[in-house]
Coordinates of C-alpha atoms in Angstrom, one line a residue:
X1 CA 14.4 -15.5 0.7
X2 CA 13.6 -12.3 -1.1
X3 CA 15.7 -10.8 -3.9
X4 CA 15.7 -7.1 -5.5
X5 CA 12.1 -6.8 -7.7
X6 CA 10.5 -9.8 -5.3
X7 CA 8.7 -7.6 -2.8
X8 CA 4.6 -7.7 -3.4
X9 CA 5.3 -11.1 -5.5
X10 CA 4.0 -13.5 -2.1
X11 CA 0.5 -14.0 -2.1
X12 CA -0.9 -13.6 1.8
X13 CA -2.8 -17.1 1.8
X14 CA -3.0 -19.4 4.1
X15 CA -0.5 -22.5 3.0
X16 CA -0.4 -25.8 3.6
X17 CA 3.5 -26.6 3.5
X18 CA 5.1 -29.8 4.3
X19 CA 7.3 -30.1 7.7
X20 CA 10.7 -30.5 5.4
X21 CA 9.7 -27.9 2.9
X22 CA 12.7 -25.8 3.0
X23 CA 12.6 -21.8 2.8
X24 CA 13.2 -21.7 -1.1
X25 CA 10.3 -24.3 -1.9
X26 CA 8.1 -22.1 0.4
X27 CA 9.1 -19.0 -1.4
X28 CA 8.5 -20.6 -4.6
X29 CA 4.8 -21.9 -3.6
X30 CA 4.4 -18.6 -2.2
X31 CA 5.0 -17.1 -5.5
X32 CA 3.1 -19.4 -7.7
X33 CA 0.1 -18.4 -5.7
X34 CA 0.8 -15.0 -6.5
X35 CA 1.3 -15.8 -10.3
X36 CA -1.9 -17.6 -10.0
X37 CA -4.4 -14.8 -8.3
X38 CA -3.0 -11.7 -9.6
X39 CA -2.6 -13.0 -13.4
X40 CA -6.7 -13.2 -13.4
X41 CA -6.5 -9.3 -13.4
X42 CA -4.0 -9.0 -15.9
X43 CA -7.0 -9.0 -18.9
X44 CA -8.4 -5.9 -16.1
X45 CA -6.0 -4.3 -15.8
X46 CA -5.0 -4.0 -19.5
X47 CA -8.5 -2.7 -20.3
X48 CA -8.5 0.1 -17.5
X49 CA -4.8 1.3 -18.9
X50 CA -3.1 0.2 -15.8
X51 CA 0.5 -1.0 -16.2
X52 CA 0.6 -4.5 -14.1
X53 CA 3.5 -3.2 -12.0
X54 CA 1.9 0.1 -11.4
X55 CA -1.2 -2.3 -10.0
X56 CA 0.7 -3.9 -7.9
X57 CA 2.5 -0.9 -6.4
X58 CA -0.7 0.7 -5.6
X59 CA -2.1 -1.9 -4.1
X60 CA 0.5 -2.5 -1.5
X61 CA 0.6 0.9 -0.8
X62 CA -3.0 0.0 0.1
X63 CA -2.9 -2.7 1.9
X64 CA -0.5 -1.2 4.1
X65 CA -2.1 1.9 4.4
X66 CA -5.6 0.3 5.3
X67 CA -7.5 0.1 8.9
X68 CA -10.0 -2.3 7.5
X69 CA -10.8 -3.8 4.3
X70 CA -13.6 -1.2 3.5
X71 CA -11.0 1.5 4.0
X72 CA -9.7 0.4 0.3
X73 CA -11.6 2.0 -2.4
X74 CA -11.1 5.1 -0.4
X75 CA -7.7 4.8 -0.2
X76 CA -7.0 3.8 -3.5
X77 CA -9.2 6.9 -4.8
X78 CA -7.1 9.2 -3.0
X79 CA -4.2 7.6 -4.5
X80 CA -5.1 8.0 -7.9
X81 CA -6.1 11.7 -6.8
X82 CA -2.5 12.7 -6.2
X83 CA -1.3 10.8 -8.3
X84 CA -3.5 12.5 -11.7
X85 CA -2.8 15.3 -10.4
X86 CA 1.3 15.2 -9.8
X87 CA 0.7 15.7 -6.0
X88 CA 3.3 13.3 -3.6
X89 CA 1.5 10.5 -2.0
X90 CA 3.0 11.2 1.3
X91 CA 1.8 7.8 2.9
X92 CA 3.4 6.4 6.7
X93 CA 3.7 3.2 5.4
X94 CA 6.2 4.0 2.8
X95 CA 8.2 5.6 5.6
X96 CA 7.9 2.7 7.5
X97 CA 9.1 0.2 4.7
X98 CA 12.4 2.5 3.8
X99 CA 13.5 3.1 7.3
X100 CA 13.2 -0.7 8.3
X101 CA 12.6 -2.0 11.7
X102 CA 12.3 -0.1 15.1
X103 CA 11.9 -1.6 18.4
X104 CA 12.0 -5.0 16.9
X105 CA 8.4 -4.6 14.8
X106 CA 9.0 -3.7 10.7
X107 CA 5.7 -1.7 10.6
X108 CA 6.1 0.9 14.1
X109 CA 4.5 4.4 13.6
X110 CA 6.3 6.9 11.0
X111 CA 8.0 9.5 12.9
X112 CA 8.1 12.9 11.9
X113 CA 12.5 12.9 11.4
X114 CA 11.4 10.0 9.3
X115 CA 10.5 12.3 6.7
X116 CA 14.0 12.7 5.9
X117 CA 14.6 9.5 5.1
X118 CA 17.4 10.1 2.2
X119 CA 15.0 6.9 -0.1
X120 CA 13.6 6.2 -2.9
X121 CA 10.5 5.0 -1.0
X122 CA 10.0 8.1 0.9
X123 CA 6.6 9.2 -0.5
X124 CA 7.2 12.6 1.5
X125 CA 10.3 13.5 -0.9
X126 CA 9.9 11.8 -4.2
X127 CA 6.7 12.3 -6.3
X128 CA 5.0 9.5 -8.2
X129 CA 5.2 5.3 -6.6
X130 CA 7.8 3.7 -5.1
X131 CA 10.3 2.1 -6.9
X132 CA 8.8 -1.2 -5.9
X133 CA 6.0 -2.9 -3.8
X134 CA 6.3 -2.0 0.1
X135 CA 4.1 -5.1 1.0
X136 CA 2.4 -8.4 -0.6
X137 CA -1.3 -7.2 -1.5
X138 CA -4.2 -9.5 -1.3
X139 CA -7.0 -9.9 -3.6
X140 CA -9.5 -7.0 -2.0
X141 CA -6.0 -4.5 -2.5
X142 CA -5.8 -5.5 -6.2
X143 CA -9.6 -5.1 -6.7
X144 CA -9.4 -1.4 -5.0
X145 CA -7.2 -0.3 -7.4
X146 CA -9.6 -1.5 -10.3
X147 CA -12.1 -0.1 -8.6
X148 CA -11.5 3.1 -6.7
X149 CA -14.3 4.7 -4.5
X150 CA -14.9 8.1 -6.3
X151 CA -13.9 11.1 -4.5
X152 CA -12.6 14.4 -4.4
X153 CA -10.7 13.6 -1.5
X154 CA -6.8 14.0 -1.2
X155 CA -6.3 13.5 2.2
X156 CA -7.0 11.1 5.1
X157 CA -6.3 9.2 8.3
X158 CA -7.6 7.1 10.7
X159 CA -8.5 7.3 14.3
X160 CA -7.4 5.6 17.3
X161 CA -10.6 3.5 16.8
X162 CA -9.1 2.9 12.8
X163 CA -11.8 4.5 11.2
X164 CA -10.7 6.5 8.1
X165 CA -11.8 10.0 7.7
X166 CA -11.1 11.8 4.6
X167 CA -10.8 15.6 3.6
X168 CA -10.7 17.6 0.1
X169 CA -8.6 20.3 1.3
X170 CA -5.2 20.4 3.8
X171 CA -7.4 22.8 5.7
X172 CA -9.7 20.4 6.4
X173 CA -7.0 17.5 7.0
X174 CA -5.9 19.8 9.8
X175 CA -8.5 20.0 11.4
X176 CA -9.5 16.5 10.8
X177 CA -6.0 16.2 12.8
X178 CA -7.2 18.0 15.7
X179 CA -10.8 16.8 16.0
X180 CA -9.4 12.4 15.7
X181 CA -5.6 12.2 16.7
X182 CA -5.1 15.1 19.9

């Protein structure tokens, strides 16, 4: 039931719906929630000079880039890094979201030909956010991008055990590469 511009609009709640609810009435309950939670950071968001659709790009970009909940400040710190200073964001998860499914799951690991990906949400190839959300961000997403861990970091990833380690320097990423995913 999504439309162009709807992405990032459903708010990941849990729902109590009605057997004969069809998919519509869902989508629309769905929505309202969203309407309802993310319009209490609209006074926020106007006071830290954040455009609402910027907010909500970010933070889907978050919650899709996230191991854990903790992970988010970080993330969205390094986000607003790159962003300040014109760097690409380069994030997996918007190569995941403009190449689709593979092997029947949406979100399977970014490969590196994916980097190709002729999109406007390849992160690797266009500067600045996504045209649109990749994901629908809950309230600890939304709250990271109000309040971003401070750091001089502008790279990171996480382990095989999903713990995020950040670096200041590509240098450092690399090796940060070597030492957690070889």
């Amino acid at each position: 039931f999504l439309s162009a511009g709807e992405e990032g609009h459903y708010f990941p709640d849990t729902y109590l719906v009605p057997l004969k609810e069809g998919g519509a009435a869902t989508a629309i309950r769905m929505f309202s929630r969203f309407e309802e939670k993310f319009s209490l950071y609209y006074p926020k968001f106007l006071k830290a000079n954040i455009k609402n659709d910027t907010a909500l790009k970010i933070a889907s970009l978050i919650e899709r880039e996230r191991g854990s909940e903790a992970d988010m400040p970080l993330i969205a710190g390094i986000i607003w890094n790159r962003l300040e200073i014109g760097m690409r964001l380069e994030l997996d998860a918007t190569l995941q979201y403009a190449r689709g499914k593979r092997n029947g799951t949406w979100w399977a690991p970014a490969s590196a030909r994916d980097k190709f990906l002729n999109s406007p949400y390849n992160t690797y190839r266009i500067s600045g956010l996504p045209p649109t959300p990749i994901s629908n961000p809950g309230a600890k997403a939304i709250e990271a991008v109000l309040y971003p861990s401070q750091t001089n970091c502008l790279f990171y990833l996480h382990d095989g055990q999903k713990q995020i380690h950040c670096a200041v320097t590509y240098a450092e990423h690399k090796s940060n590469i070597n030492l957690y995913l070889r």
